[in-house]
Coordinates of C-alpha atoms (C1' of nucleotides) in Angstrom, one line a residue:
Chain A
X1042 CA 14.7 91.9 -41.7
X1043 CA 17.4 91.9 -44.5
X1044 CA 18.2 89.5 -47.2
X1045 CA 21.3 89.3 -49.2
X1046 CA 21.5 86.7 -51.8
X1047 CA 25.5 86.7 -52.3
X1048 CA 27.8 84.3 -53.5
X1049 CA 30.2 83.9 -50.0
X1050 CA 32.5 82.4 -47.6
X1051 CA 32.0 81.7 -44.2
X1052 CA 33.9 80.9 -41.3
X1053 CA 33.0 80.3 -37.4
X1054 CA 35.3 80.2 -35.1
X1055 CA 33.8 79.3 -31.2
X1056 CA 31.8 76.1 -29.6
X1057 CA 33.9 74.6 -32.5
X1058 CA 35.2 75.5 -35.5
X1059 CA 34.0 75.7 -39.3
X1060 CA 33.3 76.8 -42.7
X1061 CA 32.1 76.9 -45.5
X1062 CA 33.3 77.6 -49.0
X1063 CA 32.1 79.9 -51.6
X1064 CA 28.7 79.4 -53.1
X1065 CA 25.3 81.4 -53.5
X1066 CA 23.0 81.2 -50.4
X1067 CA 20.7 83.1 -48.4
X1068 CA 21.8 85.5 -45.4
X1069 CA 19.1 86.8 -43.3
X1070 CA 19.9 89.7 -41.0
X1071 CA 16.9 89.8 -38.5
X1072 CA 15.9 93.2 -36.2
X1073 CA 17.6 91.7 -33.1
X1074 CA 20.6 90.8 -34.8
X1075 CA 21.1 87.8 -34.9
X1076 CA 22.2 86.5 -38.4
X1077 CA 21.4 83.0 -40.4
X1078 CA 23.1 81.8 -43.6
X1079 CA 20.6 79.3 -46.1
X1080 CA 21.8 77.2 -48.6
X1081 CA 18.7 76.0 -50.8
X1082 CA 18.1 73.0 -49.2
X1083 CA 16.7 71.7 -45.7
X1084 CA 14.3 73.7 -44.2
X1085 CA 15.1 73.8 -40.7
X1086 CA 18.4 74.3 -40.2
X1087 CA 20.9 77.4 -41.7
X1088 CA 24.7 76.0 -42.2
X1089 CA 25.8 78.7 -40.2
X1090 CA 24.4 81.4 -37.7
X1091 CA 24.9 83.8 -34.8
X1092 CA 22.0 84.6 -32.1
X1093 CA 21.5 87.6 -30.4
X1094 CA 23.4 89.2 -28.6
X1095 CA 26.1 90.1 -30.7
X1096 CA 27.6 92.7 -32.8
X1097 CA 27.7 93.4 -36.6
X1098 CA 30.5 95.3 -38.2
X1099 CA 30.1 95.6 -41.9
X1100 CA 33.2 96.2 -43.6
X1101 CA 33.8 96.2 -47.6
X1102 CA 32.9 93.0 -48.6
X1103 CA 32.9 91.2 -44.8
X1104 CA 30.4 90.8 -42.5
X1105 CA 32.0 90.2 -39.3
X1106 CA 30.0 89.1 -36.0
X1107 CA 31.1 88.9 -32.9
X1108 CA 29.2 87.9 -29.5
X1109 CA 30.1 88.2 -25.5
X1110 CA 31.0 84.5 -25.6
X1111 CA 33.9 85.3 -27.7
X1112 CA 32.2 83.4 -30.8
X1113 CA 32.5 85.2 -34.0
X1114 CA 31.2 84.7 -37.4
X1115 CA 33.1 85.7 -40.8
X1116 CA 31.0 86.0 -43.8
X1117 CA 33.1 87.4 -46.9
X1118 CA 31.0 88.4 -50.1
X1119 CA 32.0 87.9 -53.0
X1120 CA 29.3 88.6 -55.5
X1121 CA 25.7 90.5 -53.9
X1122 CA 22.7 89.2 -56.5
X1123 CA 20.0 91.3 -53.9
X1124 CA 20.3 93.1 -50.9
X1125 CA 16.8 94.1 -49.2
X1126 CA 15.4 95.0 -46.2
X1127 CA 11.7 94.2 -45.1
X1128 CA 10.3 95.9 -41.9
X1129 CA 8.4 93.1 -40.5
X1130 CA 7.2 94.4 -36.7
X1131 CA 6.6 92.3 -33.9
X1132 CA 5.8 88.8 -34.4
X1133 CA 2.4 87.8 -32.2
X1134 CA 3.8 84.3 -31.3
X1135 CA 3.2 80.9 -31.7
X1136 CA 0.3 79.0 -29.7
X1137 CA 0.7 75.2 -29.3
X1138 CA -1.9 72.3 -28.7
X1139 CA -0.8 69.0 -27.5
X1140 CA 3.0 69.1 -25.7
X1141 CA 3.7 67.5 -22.5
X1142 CA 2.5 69.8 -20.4
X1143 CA -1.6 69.7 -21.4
X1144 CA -1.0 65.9 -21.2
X1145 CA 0.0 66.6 -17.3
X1146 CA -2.5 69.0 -17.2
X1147 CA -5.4 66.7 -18.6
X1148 CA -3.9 63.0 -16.8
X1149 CA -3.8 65.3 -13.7
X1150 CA -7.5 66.1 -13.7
X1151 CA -8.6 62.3 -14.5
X1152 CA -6.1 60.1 -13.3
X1153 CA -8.6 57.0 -12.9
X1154 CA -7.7 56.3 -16.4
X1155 CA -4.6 55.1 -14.4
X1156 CA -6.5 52.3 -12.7
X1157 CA -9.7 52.6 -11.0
X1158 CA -9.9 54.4 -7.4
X1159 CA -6.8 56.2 -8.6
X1160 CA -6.4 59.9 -6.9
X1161 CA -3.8 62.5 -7.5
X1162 CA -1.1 63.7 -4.7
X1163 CA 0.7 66.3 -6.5
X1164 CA 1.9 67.9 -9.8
X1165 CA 5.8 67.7 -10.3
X1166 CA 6.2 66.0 -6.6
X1167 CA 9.8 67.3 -5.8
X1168 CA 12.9 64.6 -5.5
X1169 CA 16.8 65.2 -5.5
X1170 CA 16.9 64.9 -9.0
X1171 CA 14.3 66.7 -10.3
X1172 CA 9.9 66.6 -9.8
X1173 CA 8.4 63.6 -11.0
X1174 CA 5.6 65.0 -13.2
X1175 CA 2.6 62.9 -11.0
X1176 CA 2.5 62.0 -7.8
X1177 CA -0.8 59.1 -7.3
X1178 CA -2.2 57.1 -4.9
X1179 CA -4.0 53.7 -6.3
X1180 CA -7.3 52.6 -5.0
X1181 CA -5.1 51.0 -1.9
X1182 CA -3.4 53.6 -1.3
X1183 CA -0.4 52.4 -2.8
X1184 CA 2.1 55.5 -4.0
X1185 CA 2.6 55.6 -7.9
X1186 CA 4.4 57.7 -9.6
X1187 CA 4.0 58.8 -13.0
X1188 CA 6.3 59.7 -16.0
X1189 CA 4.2 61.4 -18.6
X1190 CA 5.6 61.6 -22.3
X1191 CA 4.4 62.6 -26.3
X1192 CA 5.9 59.4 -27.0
X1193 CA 7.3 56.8 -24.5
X1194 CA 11.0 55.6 -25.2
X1195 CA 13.7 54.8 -23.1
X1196 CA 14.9 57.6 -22.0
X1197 CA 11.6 58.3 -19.8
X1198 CA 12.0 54.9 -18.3
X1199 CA 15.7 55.6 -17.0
X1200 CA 14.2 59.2 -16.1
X1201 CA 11.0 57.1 -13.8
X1202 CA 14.0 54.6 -12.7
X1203 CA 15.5 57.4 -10.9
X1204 CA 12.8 59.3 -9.4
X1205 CA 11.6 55.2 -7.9
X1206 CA 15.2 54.6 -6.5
X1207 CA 15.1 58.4 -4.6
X1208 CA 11.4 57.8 -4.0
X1209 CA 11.5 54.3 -2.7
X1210 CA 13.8 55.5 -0.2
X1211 CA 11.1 57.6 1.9
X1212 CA 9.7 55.2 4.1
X1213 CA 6.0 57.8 4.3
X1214 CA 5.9 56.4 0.5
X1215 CA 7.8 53.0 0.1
X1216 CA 6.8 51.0 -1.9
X1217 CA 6.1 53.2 -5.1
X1218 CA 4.8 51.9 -8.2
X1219 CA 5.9 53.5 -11.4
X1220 CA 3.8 54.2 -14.2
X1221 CA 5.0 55.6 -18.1
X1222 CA 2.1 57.3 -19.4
X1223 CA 2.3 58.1 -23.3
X1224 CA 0.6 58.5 -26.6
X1225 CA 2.6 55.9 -27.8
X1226 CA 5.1 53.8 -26.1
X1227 CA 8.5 52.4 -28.4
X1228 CA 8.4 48.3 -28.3
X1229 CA 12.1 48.8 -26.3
X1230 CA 10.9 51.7 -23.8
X1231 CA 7.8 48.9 -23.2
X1232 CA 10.0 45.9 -22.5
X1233 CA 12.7 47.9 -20.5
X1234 CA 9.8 49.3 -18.2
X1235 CA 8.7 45.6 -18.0
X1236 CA 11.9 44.8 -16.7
X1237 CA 12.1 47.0 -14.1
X1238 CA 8.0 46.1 -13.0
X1239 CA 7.4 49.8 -14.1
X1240 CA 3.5 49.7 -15.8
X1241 CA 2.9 51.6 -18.8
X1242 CA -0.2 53.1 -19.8
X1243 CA -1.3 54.7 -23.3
X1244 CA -2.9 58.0 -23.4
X1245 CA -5.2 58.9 -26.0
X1246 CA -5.3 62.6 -25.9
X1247 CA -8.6 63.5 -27.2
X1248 CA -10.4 61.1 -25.3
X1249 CA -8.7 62.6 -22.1
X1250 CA -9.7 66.2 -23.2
X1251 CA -13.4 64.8 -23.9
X1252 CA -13.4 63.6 -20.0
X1253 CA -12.4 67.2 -18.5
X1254 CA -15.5 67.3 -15.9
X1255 CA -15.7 70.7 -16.2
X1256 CA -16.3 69.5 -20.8
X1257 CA -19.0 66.9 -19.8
X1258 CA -20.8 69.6 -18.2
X1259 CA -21.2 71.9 -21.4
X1260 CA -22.9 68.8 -23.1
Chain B
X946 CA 14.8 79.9 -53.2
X947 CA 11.4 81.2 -53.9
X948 CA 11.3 84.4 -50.7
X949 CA 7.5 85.7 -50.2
X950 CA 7.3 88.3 -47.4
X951 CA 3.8 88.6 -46.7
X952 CA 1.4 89.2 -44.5
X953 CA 0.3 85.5 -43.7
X954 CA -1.2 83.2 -40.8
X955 CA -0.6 80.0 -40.7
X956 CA -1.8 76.7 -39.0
X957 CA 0.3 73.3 -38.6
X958 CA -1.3 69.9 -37.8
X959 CA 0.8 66.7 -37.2
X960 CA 2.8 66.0 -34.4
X961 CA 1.0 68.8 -32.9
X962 CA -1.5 71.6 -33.5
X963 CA -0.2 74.8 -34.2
X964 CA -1.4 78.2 -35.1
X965 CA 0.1 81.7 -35.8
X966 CA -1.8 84.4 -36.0
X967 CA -1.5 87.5 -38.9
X968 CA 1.5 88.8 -39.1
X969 CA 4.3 89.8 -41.9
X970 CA 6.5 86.8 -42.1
X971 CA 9.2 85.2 -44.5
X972 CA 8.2 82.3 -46.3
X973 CA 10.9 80.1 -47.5
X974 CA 11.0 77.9 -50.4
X975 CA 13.9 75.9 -50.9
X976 CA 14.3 74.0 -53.7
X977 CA 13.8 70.1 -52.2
X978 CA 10.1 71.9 -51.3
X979 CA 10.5 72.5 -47.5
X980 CA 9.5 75.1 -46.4
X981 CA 9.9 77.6 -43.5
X982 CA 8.5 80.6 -41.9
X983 CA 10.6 83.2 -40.5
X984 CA 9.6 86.0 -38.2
X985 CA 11.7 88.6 -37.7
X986 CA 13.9 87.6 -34.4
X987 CA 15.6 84.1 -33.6
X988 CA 18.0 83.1 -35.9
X989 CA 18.0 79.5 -35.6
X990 CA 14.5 78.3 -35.8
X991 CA 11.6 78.9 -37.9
X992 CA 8.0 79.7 -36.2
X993 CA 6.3 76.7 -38.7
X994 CA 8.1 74.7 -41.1
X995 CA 7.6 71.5 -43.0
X996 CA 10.7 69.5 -44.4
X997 CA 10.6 67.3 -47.4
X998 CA 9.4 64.7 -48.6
X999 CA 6.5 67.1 -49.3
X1000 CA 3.3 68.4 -51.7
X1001 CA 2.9 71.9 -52.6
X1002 CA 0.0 73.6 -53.5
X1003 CA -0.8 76.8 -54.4
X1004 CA -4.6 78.2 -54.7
X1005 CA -5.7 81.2 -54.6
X1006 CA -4.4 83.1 -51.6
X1007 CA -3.2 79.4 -50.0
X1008 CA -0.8 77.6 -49.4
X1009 CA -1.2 74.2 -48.5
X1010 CA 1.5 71.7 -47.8
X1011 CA 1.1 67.5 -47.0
X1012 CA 3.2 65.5 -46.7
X1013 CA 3.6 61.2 -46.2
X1014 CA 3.2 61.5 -42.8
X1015 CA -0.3 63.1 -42.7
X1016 CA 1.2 66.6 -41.5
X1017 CA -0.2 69.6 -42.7
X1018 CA 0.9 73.3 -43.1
X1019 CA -1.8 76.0 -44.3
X1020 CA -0.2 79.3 -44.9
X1021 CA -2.9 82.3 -45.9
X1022 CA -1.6 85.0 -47.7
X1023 CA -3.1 88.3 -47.1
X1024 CA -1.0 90.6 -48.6
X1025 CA 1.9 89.5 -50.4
X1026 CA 5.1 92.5 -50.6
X1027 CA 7.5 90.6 -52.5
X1028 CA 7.7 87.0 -54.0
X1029 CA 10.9 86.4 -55.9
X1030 CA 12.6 83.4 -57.3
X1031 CA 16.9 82.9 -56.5
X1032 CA 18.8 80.1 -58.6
X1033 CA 21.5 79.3 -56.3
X1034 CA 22.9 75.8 -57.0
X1035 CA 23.8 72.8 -54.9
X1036 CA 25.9 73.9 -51.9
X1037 CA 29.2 72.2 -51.0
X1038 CA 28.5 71.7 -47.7
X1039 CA 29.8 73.1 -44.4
X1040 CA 33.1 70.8 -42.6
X1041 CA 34.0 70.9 -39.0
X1042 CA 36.5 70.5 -36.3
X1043 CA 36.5 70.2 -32.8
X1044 CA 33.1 67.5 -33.0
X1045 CA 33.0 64.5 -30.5
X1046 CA 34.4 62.4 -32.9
X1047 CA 37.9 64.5 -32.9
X1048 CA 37.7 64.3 -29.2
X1049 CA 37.7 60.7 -29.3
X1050 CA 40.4 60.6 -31.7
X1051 CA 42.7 62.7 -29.9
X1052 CA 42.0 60.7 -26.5
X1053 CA 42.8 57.6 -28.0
X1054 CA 46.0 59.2 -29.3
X1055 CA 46.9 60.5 -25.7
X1056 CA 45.1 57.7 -23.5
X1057 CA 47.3 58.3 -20.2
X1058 CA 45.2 61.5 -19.3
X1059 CA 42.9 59.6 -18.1
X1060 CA 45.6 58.2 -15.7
X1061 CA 49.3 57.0 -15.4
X1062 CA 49.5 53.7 -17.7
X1063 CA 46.5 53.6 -19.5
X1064 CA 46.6 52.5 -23.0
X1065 CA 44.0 52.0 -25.7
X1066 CA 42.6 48.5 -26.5
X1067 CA 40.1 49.4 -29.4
X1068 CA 37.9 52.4 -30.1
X1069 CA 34.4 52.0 -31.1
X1070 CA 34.1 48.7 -28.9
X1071 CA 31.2 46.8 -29.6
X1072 CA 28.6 45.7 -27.1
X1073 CA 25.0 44.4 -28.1
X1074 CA 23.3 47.7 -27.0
X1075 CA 25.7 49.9 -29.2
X1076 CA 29.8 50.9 -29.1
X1077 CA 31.7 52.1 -26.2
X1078 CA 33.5 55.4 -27.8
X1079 CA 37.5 54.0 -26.1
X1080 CA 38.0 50.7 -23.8
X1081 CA 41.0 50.9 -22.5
X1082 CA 43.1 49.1 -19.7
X1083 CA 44.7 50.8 -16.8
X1084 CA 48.3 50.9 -15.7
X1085 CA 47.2 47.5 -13.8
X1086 CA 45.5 45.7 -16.5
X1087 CA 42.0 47.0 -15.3
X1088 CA 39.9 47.1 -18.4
X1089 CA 37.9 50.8 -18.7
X1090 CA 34.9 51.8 -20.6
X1091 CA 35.0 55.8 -21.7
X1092 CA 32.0 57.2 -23.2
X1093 CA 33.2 60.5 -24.6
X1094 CA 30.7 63.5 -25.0
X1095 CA 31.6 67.8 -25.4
X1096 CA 29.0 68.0 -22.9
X1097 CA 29.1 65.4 -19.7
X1098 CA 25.2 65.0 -18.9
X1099 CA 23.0 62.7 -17.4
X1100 CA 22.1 61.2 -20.7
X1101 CA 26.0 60.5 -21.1
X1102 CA 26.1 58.8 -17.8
X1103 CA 23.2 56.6 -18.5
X1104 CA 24.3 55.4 -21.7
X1105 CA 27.9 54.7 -20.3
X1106 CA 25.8 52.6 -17.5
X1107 CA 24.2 50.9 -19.9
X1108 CA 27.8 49.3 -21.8
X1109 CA 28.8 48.9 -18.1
X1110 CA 26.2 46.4 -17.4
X1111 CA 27.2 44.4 -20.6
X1112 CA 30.3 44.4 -20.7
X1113 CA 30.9 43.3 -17.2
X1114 CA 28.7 40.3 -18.0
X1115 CA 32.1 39.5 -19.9
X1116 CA 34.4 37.2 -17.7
X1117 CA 37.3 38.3 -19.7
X1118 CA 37.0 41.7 -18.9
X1119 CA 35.1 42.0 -15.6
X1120 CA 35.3 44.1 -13.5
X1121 CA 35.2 46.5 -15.8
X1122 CA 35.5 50.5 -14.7
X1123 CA 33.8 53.4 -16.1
X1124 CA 35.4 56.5 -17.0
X1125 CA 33.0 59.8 -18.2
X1126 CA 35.0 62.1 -20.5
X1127 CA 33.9 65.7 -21.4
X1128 CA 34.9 69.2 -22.0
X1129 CA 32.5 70.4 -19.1
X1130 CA 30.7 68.2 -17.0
X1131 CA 27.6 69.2 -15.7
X1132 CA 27.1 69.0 -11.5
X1133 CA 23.7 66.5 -11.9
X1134 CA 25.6 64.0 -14.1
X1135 CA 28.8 63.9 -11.8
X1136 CA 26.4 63.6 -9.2
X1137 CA 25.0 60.3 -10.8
X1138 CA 28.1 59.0 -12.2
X1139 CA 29.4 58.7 -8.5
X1140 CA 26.7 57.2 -7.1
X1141 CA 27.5 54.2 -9.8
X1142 CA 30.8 54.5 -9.1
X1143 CA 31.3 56.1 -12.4
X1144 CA 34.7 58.2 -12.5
X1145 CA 34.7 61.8 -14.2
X1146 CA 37.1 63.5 -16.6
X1147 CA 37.7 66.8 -17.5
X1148 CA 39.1 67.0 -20.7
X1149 CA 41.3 69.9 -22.6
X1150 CA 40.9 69.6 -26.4
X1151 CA 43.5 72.5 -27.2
X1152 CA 45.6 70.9 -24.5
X1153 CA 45.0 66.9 -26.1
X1154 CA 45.6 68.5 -29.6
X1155 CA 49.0 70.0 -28.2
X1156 CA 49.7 66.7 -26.7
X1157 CA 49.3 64.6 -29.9
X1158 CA 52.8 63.0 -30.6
X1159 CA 53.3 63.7 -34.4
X1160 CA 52.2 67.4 -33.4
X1161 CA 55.0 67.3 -31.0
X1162 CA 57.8 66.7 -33.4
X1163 CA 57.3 69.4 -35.0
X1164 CA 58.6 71.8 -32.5
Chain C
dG1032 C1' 12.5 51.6 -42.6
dA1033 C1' 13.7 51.5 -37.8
dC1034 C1' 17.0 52.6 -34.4
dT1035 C1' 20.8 55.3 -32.3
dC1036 C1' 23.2 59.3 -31.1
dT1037 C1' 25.1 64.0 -31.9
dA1038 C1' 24.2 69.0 -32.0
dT1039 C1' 27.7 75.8 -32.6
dC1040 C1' 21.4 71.7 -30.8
dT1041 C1' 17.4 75.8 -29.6
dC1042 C1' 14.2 77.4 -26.4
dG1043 C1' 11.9 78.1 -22.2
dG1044 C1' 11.6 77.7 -17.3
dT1045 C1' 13.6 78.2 -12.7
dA1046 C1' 16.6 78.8 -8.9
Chain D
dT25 C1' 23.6 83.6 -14.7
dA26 C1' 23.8 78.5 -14.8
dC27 C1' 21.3 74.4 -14.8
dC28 C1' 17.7 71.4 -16.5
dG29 C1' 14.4 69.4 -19.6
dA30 C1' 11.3 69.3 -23.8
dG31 C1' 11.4 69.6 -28.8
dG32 C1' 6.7 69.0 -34.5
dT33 C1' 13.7 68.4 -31.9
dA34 C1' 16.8 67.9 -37.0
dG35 C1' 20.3 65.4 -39.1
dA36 C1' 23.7 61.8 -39.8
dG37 C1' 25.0 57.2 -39.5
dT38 C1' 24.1 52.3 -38.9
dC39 C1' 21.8 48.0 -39.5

DNA sequence: GACTCTATCTCGGTA
DNA sequence: TACCGAGGTAGAGTC
């Protein structure tokens, strides 16, 4: 990785266009190419960057990258305060605990939190416009279909809408009960769900992970 | 800018739990006190970060960082190459063109592209659930909704449905048609727009920009 | 503070 | 490659 602390200019030109005028900031060359400018502020985002693939020609005082999707990236120096390079190797990865899909993963192996008698059909049950994450049948045999989210708002409520209007339509199904399943569930998501008679039902992630059968057994 | 590059791991708990194992990294710390670590590939976003409002500390060969929201970052240091300190100022900021809001100005400019007659009535109409980017009338006095986006998606679609709804609760402008307008639209939202009878536009923002009237008389 | 929506969203998966 | 969906989305604007 390099790292030039330069006062600069910058100018994109591609998805849109802009720039940015002369100041101090932070560029940061990484190993696969790809290029990110800092100002001293905000820690997530850089004001302007190219990812990889593309190409860097260094010429006098520009920096000048260009990719295959005819973006390109002008970064004129003005006054270099540092200019290092760090060899960094490989980067093992991140490992995450907790996103959507070990909340499938964990509703799918005890859906009677759903309502008692409740039995899974299938993981990401295929429709026209796209899987629904749970396919259930309640204690009746009823079909339900299930929306699992971090956090419930309205989107996954037009998202379940969807799936029930294409699923409602197969007669081997009809009628199919929709349930939002989330840690948390917005006031509006709840009362648009309600709306539309879809239930929704609050997870509470470690007490799902503390009734994996296969975890009671170790205890 | 503080820069360490260090050998570090790190751990994140909040919204989720993360962990990343040893490995020399970029630690960034910007002057409002986020922070972000940077591996050495991908541009855009950091493997941890945390972003103000947040508490620092420093012990040892730690670094621990809280913040309101009960989200923590541990970073340990286990061999620190370089820690150095840049002054770089405030930044004046980046400007842009070509944004969905200059999209919607130029289409209110140059309304009859989305057919013969069609003139503006008001951008930024209200409704209760938020404003509909142009409503327009068409060359027979038809009122039309236009949500604008760069990108025509299913999210665009929905949120057009939902001004759609309201507004032709409105006996003054009922019925009221719906008109999708985006740089690309992609097949699953045109797909869903038709079956609400939701017409789609493809628009041309270096053709709208030469079609603006005052750019016109220049020539 | 809560809600809404845009984004050069990024990133990962899949067909 | 394009499409689709999740994200610790972030960030800006509004109320």
């Amino acid at each position: 990785m390099r790292l030039i602390v330069a006062r600069c200019s910058v100018e994109y030109t591609g998805r849109l266009d802009a720039s940015l005028p002369t100041a101090v900031r932070l560029i940061m060359v990484k190993q696969d190419g790809c290029i990110a400018v800092h100002a001293d502020g905000g820690a997530y985002k850089p004001l302007n960057w190219m990812n990889a693939p593309n190409t860097l020609v260094e010429a006098d005082d520009l920096l000048v990258v260009t990719n295959p999707k005819d973006e390109r990236l002008v970064i004129r120096l003005e006054e270099v305060f540092s200019d290092t390079t760090v060899l960094m190797g490989e980067d093992p990865g991140l490992t995450k605990d907790g996103v959507e899909a070990h909340l499938q993963e964990l509703l799918a192996l005890t859906p009677g939190v759903l309502g008692e008698g409740t039995v899974l059909v299938q993981r990401e049950y295929p429709t026209e416009l796209g899987p629904v994450d749970l396919l259930c049948r309640d204690g009746t045999g009823v079909a339900i279909a299930v929306e699992i989210k971090r956090r419930g708002e309205i989107d996954g409520v037009e998202q379940l809408s969807r799936y029930l209007e294409r699923l409602n339509r197969d007669g081997t199904l009809r009628p199919v009960r929709g349930i939002l399943a989330a840690q948390v569930i917005r006031p509006q998501a709840r009362a648009l769900a309600q709306s539309r008679g879809i239930e929704c039902v609050t997870l509470d992630y470690d007490g799902l992970r503390g009734m994996r059968p296969d975890e009671l057994r170790l205890f």
